[in-house]
C-alpha positions as YAML, in Angstrom:
chain: A
units: angstrom
residues:
- id: 1
  name: MET
  ca: [196.57, 18.48, 231.87]
- id: 2
  name: TYR
  ca: [199.33, 21.32, 232.11]
- id: 3
  name: ASN
  ca: [198.00, 22.88, 235.39]
- id: 4
  name: LEU
  ca: [198.30, 19.38, 237.12]
- id: 5
  name: LEU
  ca: [201.85, 18.59, 235.14]
- id: 6
  name: ILE
  ca: [203.21, 22.02, 236.42]
- id: 7
  name: SER
  ca: [201.95, 21.78, 240.01]
- id: 8
  name: LEU
  ca: [203.11, 18.13, 240.24]
- id: 9
  name: GLY
  ca: [206.63, 19.20, 238.99]
- id: 10
  name: VAL
  ca: [206.83, 22.16, 241.42]
- id: 11
  name: GLY
  ca: [205.87, 19.67, 244.39]
- id: 12
  name: ILE
  ca: [208.63, 17.23, 243.37]
- id: 13
  name: LEU
  ca: [211.28, 19.99, 243.08]
- id: 14
  name: VAL
  ca: [210.40, 21.50, 246.66]
- id: 15
  name: ALA
  ca: [210.34, 18.01, 248.14]
- id: 16
  name: LEU
  ca: [213.83, 17.34, 246.30]
- id: 17
  name: GLY
  ca: [215.21, 20.60, 247.42]
- id: 18
  name: VAL
  ca: [214.54, 19.54, 251.12]
- id: 19
  name: ARG
  ca: [216.39, 16.30, 250.56]
- id: 20
  name: ALA
  ca: [219.33, 18.18, 249.04]
- id: 21
  name: ALA
  ca: [219.21, 20.39, 251.91]
- id: 22
  name: GLY
  ca: [220.09, 17.46, 253.94]
- id: 23
  name: PHE
  ca: [216.84, 16.35, 255.50]
- id: 24
  name: SER
  ca: [215.25, 13.01, 254.80]
- id: 25
  name: ILE
  ca: [212.67, 12.65, 251.76]
- id: 26
  name: TRP
  ca: [209.95, 12.27, 254.14]
- id: 27
  name: ALA
  ca: [210.55, 15.47, 255.56]
- id: 28
  name: GLY
  ca: [210.07, 17.09, 252.33]
- id: 29
  name: LEU
  ca: [206.68, 15.64, 251.74]
- id: 30
  name: ILE
  ca: [204.62, 18.30, 253.42]
- id: 31
  name: PRO
  ca: [206.26, 21.25, 251.81]
- id: 32
  name: GLY
  ca: [206.16, 19.51, 248.57]
- id: 33
  name: THR
  ca: [202.31, 18.63, 248.84]
- id: 34
  name: LEU
  ca: [201.60, 22.26, 249.87]
- id: 35
  name: ALA
  ca: [203.72, 23.65, 247.09]
- id: 36
  name: PHE
  ca: [201.68, 21.41, 244.60]
- id: 37
  name: ILE
  ca: [198.34, 22.47, 246.00]
- id: 38
  name: ILE
  ca: [199.31, 26.19, 245.99]
- id: 39
  name: THR
  ca: [200.54, 26.15, 242.65]
- id: 40
  name: PHE
  ca: [197.33, 24.23, 241.48]
- id: 41
  name: ILE
  ca: [195.17, 26.93, 243.06]
- id: 42
  name: LEU
  ca: [196.99, 29.85, 241.26]
- id: 43
  name: LEU
  ca: [197.10, 28.39, 237.84]
- id: 44
  name: ALA
  ca: [193.63, 27.59, 238.03]
- id: 45
  name: ARG
  ca: [192.49, 31.06, 239.00]
- id: 46
  name: TRP
  ca: [194.89, 32.26, 236.43]
- id: 47
  name: VAL
  ca: [192.91, 30.23, 233.50]
- id: 48
  name: ALA
  ca: [189.52, 30.94, 235.59]
- id: 49
  name: LYS
  ca: [190.23, 34.77, 235.09]
- id: 50
  name: ARG
  ca: [190.90, 34.21, 231.42]
- id: 51
  name: ILE
  ca: [187.81, 32.36, 230.80]
- id: 52
  name: GLN
  ca: [185.79, 34.96, 232.65]
- id: 53
  name: LEU
  ca: [187.23, 37.70, 230.57]
- id: 54
  name: LEU
  ca: [185.80, 35.75, 227.46]
- id: 55
  name: MET
  ca: [182.63, 35.20, 229.25]
- id: 56
  name: ASP
  ca: [182.20, 38.83, 230.03]
- id: 57
  name: SER
  ca: [182.93, 39.76, 226.08]
- id: 58
  name: VAL
  ca: [180.23, 37.49, 225.11]
- id: 59
  name: GLN
  ca: [177.90, 38.67, 227.50]
- id: 60
  name: LYS
  ca: [178.38, 42.14, 226.27]
- id: 61
  name: GLU
  ca: [177.54, 40.99, 222.52]
- id: 62
  name: PHE
  ca: [173.76, 40.04, 223.50]
- id: 63
  name: GLN
  ca: [173.12, 43.40, 225.43]
- id: 64
  name: GLY
  ca: [170.13, 44.76, 224.10]
- id: 65
  name: GLN
  ca: [167.75, 43.83, 221.56]
- id: 66
  name: PRO
  ca: [169.20, 43.23, 217.71]
- id: 67
  name: ALA
  ca: [167.53, 45.29, 215.33]
- id: 68
  name: ASN
  ca: [166.82, 42.31, 213.30]
- id: 69
  name: GLN
  ca: [167.50, 38.27, 212.69]
- id: 70
  name: LYS
  ca: [170.70, 39.30, 210.55]
- id: 71
  name: GLU
  ca: [172.12, 41.23, 213.58]
- id: 72
  name: ALA
  ca: [171.20, 38.46, 215.96]
- id: 73
  name: LEU
  ca: [172.85, 36.01, 213.93]
- id: 74
  name: GLN
  ca: [176.25, 38.13, 213.66]
- id: 75
  name: ARG
  ca: [176.19, 38.65, 217.29]
- id: 76
  name: VAL
  ca: [176.06, 34.64, 217.54]
- id: 77
  name: GLU
  ca: [178.92, 34.22, 215.03]
- id: 78
  name: ARG
  ca: [181.23, 36.94, 217.18]
- id: 79
  name: ALA
  ca: [179.99, 35.25, 220.41]
- id: 80
  name: VAL
  ca: [181.23, 31.59, 219.25]
- id: 81
  name: LYS
  ca: [184.62, 33.06, 217.83]
- id: 82
  name: THR
  ca: [185.27, 34.61, 221.38]
- id: 83
  name: LEU
  ca: [184.42, 31.72, 223.13]
- id: 84
  name: GLU
  ca: [186.49, 29.17, 220.69]
- id: 85
  name: GLN
  ca: [189.56, 31.41, 221.92]
- id: 86
  name: GLY
  ca: [188.98, 29.73, 225.39]
- id: 87
  name: LEU
  ca: [189.36, 26.34, 223.93]
- id: 88
  name: ILE
  ca: [193.35, 26.56, 224.09]
- id: 89
  name: TYR
  ca: [192.89, 26.23, 227.73]
- id: 90
  name: ASP
  ca: [191.37, 22.94, 227.58]
- id: 91
  name: LYS
  ca: [194.75, 21.28, 227.90]
- id: 92
  name: TRP
  ca: [195.44, 23.45, 230.79]
- id: 93
  name: GLN
  ca: [192.33, 22.68, 233.15]
- id: 94
  name: ILE
  ca: [190.11, 19.84, 233.75]
- id: 95
  name: MET
  ca: [186.51, 20.76, 232.57]
- id: 96
  name: VAL
  ca: [187.24, 23.98, 230.83]
- id: 97
  name: GLY
  ca: [186.99, 22.67, 227.21]
- id: 98
  name: PRO
  ca: [183.59, 20.68, 228.03]
- id: 99
  name: GLU
  ca: [181.89, 23.72, 229.33]
- id: 100
  name: ILE
  ca: [182.94, 26.10, 226.19]
- id: 101
  name: HIS
  ca: [181.65, 23.20, 224.29]
- id: 102
  name: ALA
  ca: [178.56, 23.36, 225.79]
- id: 103
  name: GLN
  ca: [178.12, 27.16, 225.54]
- id: 104
  name: ILE
  ca: [178.78, 27.06, 221.89]
- id: 105
  name: GLY
  ca: [176.48, 24.55, 221.31]
- id: 106
  name: MET
  ca: [173.80, 26.43, 222.64]
- id: 107
  name: LEU
  ca: [174.45, 29.36, 220.87]
- id: 108
  name: LYS
  ca: [174.75, 27.32, 217.52]
- id: 109
  name: TYR
  ca: [171.42, 25.75, 218.54]
- id: 110
  name: MET
  ca: [169.74, 28.77, 218.86]
- id: 111
  name: ALA
  ca: [170.97, 30.21, 215.55]
- id: 112
  name: LYS
  ca: [169.34, 27.25, 214.07]
- id: 113
  name: ASP
  ca: [172.74, 25.77, 213.19]
- id: 114
  name: LEU
  ca: [171.71, 22.31, 214.37]
- id: 115
  name: ASP
  ca: [174.60, 20.52, 212.55]
- id: 116
  name: GLY
  ca: [177.18, 22.68, 214.15]
- id: 117
  name: ALA
  ca: [175.26, 22.54, 217.40]
- id: 118
  name: LYS
  ca: [175.35, 18.62, 217.66]
- id: 119
  name: VAL
  ca: [179.05, 18.58, 217.02]
- id: 120
  name: HIS
  ca: [179.76, 20.71, 220.04]
- id: 121
  name: PHE
  ca: [177.09, 19.09, 222.30]
- id: 122
  name: ALA
  ca: [178.86, 15.93, 221.57]
- id: 123
  name: LYS
  ca: [181.83, 17.33, 223.39]
- id: 124
  name: ALA
  ca: [180.18, 19.12, 226.27]
- id: 125
  name: SER
  ca: [180.11, 18.60, 229.85]
- id: 126
  name: THR
  ca: [177.29, 16.47, 230.66]
- id: 127
  name: ARG
  ca: [176.61, 18.73, 234.10]
- id: 128
  name: ASN
  ca: [175.50, 21.45, 231.78]
- id: 129
  name: TYR
  ca: [171.91, 20.74, 231.80]
- id: 130
  name: MET
  ca: [170.62, 23.37, 229.46]
- id: 131
  name: ALA
  ca: [172.94, 22.25, 226.97]
- id: 132
  name: LYS
  ca: [171.61, 18.61, 227.61]
- id: 133
  name: ALA
  ca: [168.28, 19.74, 227.25]
- id: 134
  name: MET
  ca: [168.78, 21.42, 223.92]
- id: 135
  name: GLU
  ca: [170.56, 18.56, 222.52]
- id: 136
  name: GLY
  ca: [167.49, 16.51, 223.71]
- id: 137
  name: ALA
  ca: [165.12, 18.99, 221.47]
- id: 138
  name: LEU
  ca: [167.86, 18.75, 218.41]
- id: 139
  name: HIS
  ca: [167.48, 15.04, 218.63]
- id: 140
  name: TYR
  ca: [163.54, 15.21, 218.89]
- id: 141
  name: GLN
  ca: [163.90, 17.63, 215.71]
- id: 142
  name: ARG
  ca: [165.94, 14.92, 214.03]
- id: 143
  name: LYS
  ca: [163.18, 12.15, 214.98]
- id: 144
  name: ASP
  ca: [165.71, 10.12, 217.24]
- id: 145
  name: MET
  ca: [163.66, 9.37, 220.04]
- id: 146
  name: ALA
  ca: [166.68, 7.03, 221.82]
- id: 147
  name: ALA
  ca: [168.94, 9.98, 221.75]
- id: 148
  name: MET
  ca: [166.68, 12.35, 222.45]
- id: 149
  name: GLN
  ca: [165.46, 10.47, 225.82]
- id: 150
  name: ALA
  ca: [169.22, 9.98, 226.55]
- id: 151
  name: SER
  ca: [169.76, 13.48, 226.37]
- id: 152
  name: PHE
  ca: [166.86, 14.58, 228.54]
- id: 153
  name: GLU
  ca: [167.65, 11.96, 231.19]
- id: 154
  name: ALA
  ca: [171.23, 13.62, 231.48]
- id: 155
  name: ALA
  ca: [169.49, 17.07, 231.46]
- id: 156
  name: VAL
  ca: [166.90, 16.20, 234.54]
- id: 157
  name: LYS
  ca: [169.53, 14.44, 236.21]
- id: 158
  name: THR
  ca: [171.93, 17.48, 236.93]
- id: 159
  name: GLY
  ca: [169.12, 19.87, 236.28]
- id: 160
  name: LYS
  ca: [166.60, 18.31, 238.56]
- id: 161
  name: LYS
  ca: [165.47, 21.51, 240.21]
- id: 162
  name: GLU
  ca: [164.96, 23.25, 236.91]
- id: 163
  name: SER
  ca: [161.39, 23.20, 235.86]
- id: 164
  name: ILE
  ca: [161.92, 24.09, 232.22]
- id: 165
  name: VAL
  ca: [163.93, 21.02, 231.76]
- id: 166
  name: TRP
  ca: [161.05, 18.85, 232.85]
- id: 167
  name: ALA
  ca: [158.74, 20.86, 230.90]
- id: 168
  name: VAL
  ca: [160.35, 20.71, 227.49]
- id: 169
  name: TYR
  ca: [161.21, 16.95, 228.05]
- id: 170
  name: ALA
  ca: [157.29, 16.28, 228.45]
- id: 171
  name: TRP
  ca: [156.26, 18.62, 225.56]
- id: 172
  name: CYS
  ca: [158.63, 16.75, 223.25]
- id: 173
  name: LEU
  ca: [157.42, 13.21, 224.26]
- id: 174
  name: LEU
  ca: [153.87, 14.66, 223.70]
- id: 175
  name: GLN
  ca: [154.74, 15.61, 220.17]
- id: 176
  name: LEU
  ca: [155.59, 12.13, 219.55]
- id: 177
  name: LYS
  ca: [152.30, 10.66, 221.05]
- id: 178
  name: GLU
  ca: [153.85, 9.48, 224.06]
- id: 179
  name: LYS
  ca: [151.42, 10.78, 226.70]
- id: 180
  name: ASP
  ca: [151.80, 7.94, 229.18]
- id: 181
  name: LYS
  ca: [155.93, 8.53, 229.26]
- id: 182
  name: ALA
  ca: [155.40, 12.60, 229.42]
- id: 183
  name: LEU
  ca: [152.69, 11.96, 232.38]
- id: 184
  name: GLN
  ca: [155.65, 9.93, 233.99]
- id: 185
  name: VAL
  ca: [158.38, 12.61, 233.50]
- id: 186
  name: LEU
  ca: [156.02, 15.42, 234.90]
- id: 187
  name: ALA
  ca: [155.29, 12.92, 238.06]
- id: 188
  name: ARG
  ca: [158.79, 12.59, 238.45]
- id: 189
  name: ALA
  ca: [159.45, 16.15, 238.41]
- id: 190
  name: THR
  ca: [156.68, 17.11, 240.83]
- id: 191
  name: GLN
  ca: [158.22, 14.42, 243.17]
- id: 192
  name: THR
  ca: [161.70, 16.05, 242.66]
- id: 193
  name: ASN
  ca: [160.27, 19.55, 243.19]
- id: 194
  name: PRO
  ca: [157.22, 19.15, 245.43]
- id: 195
  name: SER
  ca: [156.78, 23.14, 245.61]
- id: 196
  name: ASP
  ca: [157.09, 23.84, 241.97]
- id: 197
  name: GLU
  ca: [153.56, 25.13, 241.12]
- id: 198
  name: LYS
  ca: [154.17, 25.42, 237.51]
- id: 199
  name: LEU
  ca: [155.28, 21.39, 236.93]
- id: 200
  name: LYS
  ca: [152.18, 20.81, 239.28]
- id: 201
  name: ALA
  ca: [150.02, 22.62, 236.98]
- id: 202
  name: SER
  ca: [151.58, 20.97, 233.91]
- id: 203
  name: LEU
  ca: [150.89, 17.52, 235.32]
- id: 204
  name: THR
  ca: [147.41, 18.61, 235.77]
- id: 205
  name: GLN
  ca: [146.94, 19.67, 232.51]
- id: 206
  name: LEU
  ca: [147.71, 16.21, 231.13]
- id: 207
  name: GLN
  ca: [146.12, 14.37, 233.39]
- id: 208
  name: ASN
  ca: [142.88, 16.37, 232.54]
- id: 209
  name: ASP
  ca: [143.58, 15.65, 228.89]
- id: 210
  name: LYS
  ca: [144.40, 19.23, 228.45]
- id: 211
  name: ARG
  ca: [147.41, 20.77, 226.09]
- id: 212
  name: LEU
  ca: [150.65, 21.33, 227.70]
- id: 213
  name: LYS
  ca: [150.93, 25.03, 228.09]
- id: 214
  name: MET
  ca: [154.50, 26.55, 227.95]
- id: 215
  name: LYS
  ca: [153.58, 29.94, 228.68]
- id: 216
  name: PRO
  ca: [154.86, 29.65, 232.28]
- id: 217
  name: TYR
  ca: [158.13, 28.57, 231.06]
- id: 218
  name: GLU
  ca: [158.73, 31.41, 228.72]
- id: 219
  name: PRO
  ca: [161.18, 33.36, 227.97]
- id: 220
  name: THR
  ca: [163.40, 30.52, 228.33]
- id: 221
  name: TRP
  ca: [161.17, 28.12, 226.34]
- id: 222
  name: TRP
  ca: [161.51, 30.50, 223.04]
- id: 223
  name: GLN
  ca: [165.45, 29.39, 223.32]
- id: 224
  name: PHE
  ca: [164.58, 25.80, 222.49]
- id: 225
  name: GLY
  ca: [163.07, 26.86, 218.97]
- id: 226
  name: LEU
  ca: [160.12, 24.41, 218.91]
- id: 227
  name: GLU
  ca: [157.38, 26.94, 218.81]
- id: 228
  name: ALA
  ca: [157.12, 30.17, 217.09]
- id: 229
  name: PRO
  ca: [156.79, 33.10, 219.49]
- id: 230
  name: PRO
  ca: [154.04, 35.38, 219.22]
- id: 231
  name: ALA
  ca: [154.53, 38.32, 216.66]
- id: 232
  name: PRO
  ca: [155.11, 41.81, 218.17]
- id: 233
  name: THR
  ca: [151.85, 43.62, 218.77]
- id: 234
  name: MET
  ca: [151.38, 46.80, 217.13]
- id: 235
  name: GLY
  ca: [153.04, 49.70, 218.80]
- id: 236
  name: GLY
  ca: [155.88, 47.63, 220.06]
- id: 237
  name: GLY
  ca: [154.00, 46.33, 223.26]
- id: 238
  name: GLY
  ca: [156.28, 43.74, 224.37]
- id: 239
  name: GLY
  ca: [156.33, 41.30, 221.72]
- id: 240
  name: GLY
  ca: [157.50, 37.93, 222.33]
- id: 241
  name: GLY
  ca: [160.41, 37.47, 219.90]
- id: 242
  name: ARG
  ca: [162.93, 34.86, 220.67]
- id: 243
  name: ARG
  ca: [166.07, 36.45, 221.78]
- id: 244
  name: VAL
  ca: [169.41, 34.68, 221.47]
- id: 245
  name: GLN
  ca: [170.87, 35.05, 224.91]
- id: 246
  name: PHE
  ca: [173.97, 33.45, 226.39]
- id: 247
  name: ILE
  ca: [173.10, 31.04, 229.32]
- id: 248
  name: ASN
  ca: [175.03, 30.40, 232.20]
- id: 249
  name: ARG
  ca: [174.89, 27.15, 234.00]
- id: 250
  name: ARG
  ca: [174.21, 27.54, 237.77]
...
């Protein structure tokens, strides 16, 4: 990575400068190390600022409700192109590329470009639980249960405090007639999040042989595109259309 190499180079030059001034190489160790750390931090901030500018631009794309599906897809396309500009920093900073791939993958997934989303999810950071959960939902739609479970397990590992991740995992298992596994997932979820009433209610529903209701997990639930949202009511009274949103990993 360029940041690391440049910082290391600066640290070595400072250490050699101290040595050239007549001091021992050991005397240059501390200033060389400090130069390395300071340079690395400054370069990391430089990259972070440029990435944040791209993120802010993407956020602006999704301000307000799109007039129609065509406009929503156009927003996604513009957002993806903006994020792709940030991939040039992949060689500069560790984890920048995988995180940008995760964001692009989520946008493509929500725009129903599953093939495109799959490509970016494969390069995405495993720390982004929403990206992994959407990857799991993608594999569910492709009927690849082994890959689905692997993705969801990665999602609940890093997003163990996020109820939506557990709920979507259980929902997909239920659709595949794997009720016992869905119960196990929700049991793990409630053990991990003992104060989460939504997860407790979901577990109780399955234990009582009732349908798993996803309404408590709206509006994030609609972003997975696994169920059609309710049609807007007459008069525009707060219809539940699925909005394409840019998701930040916390």
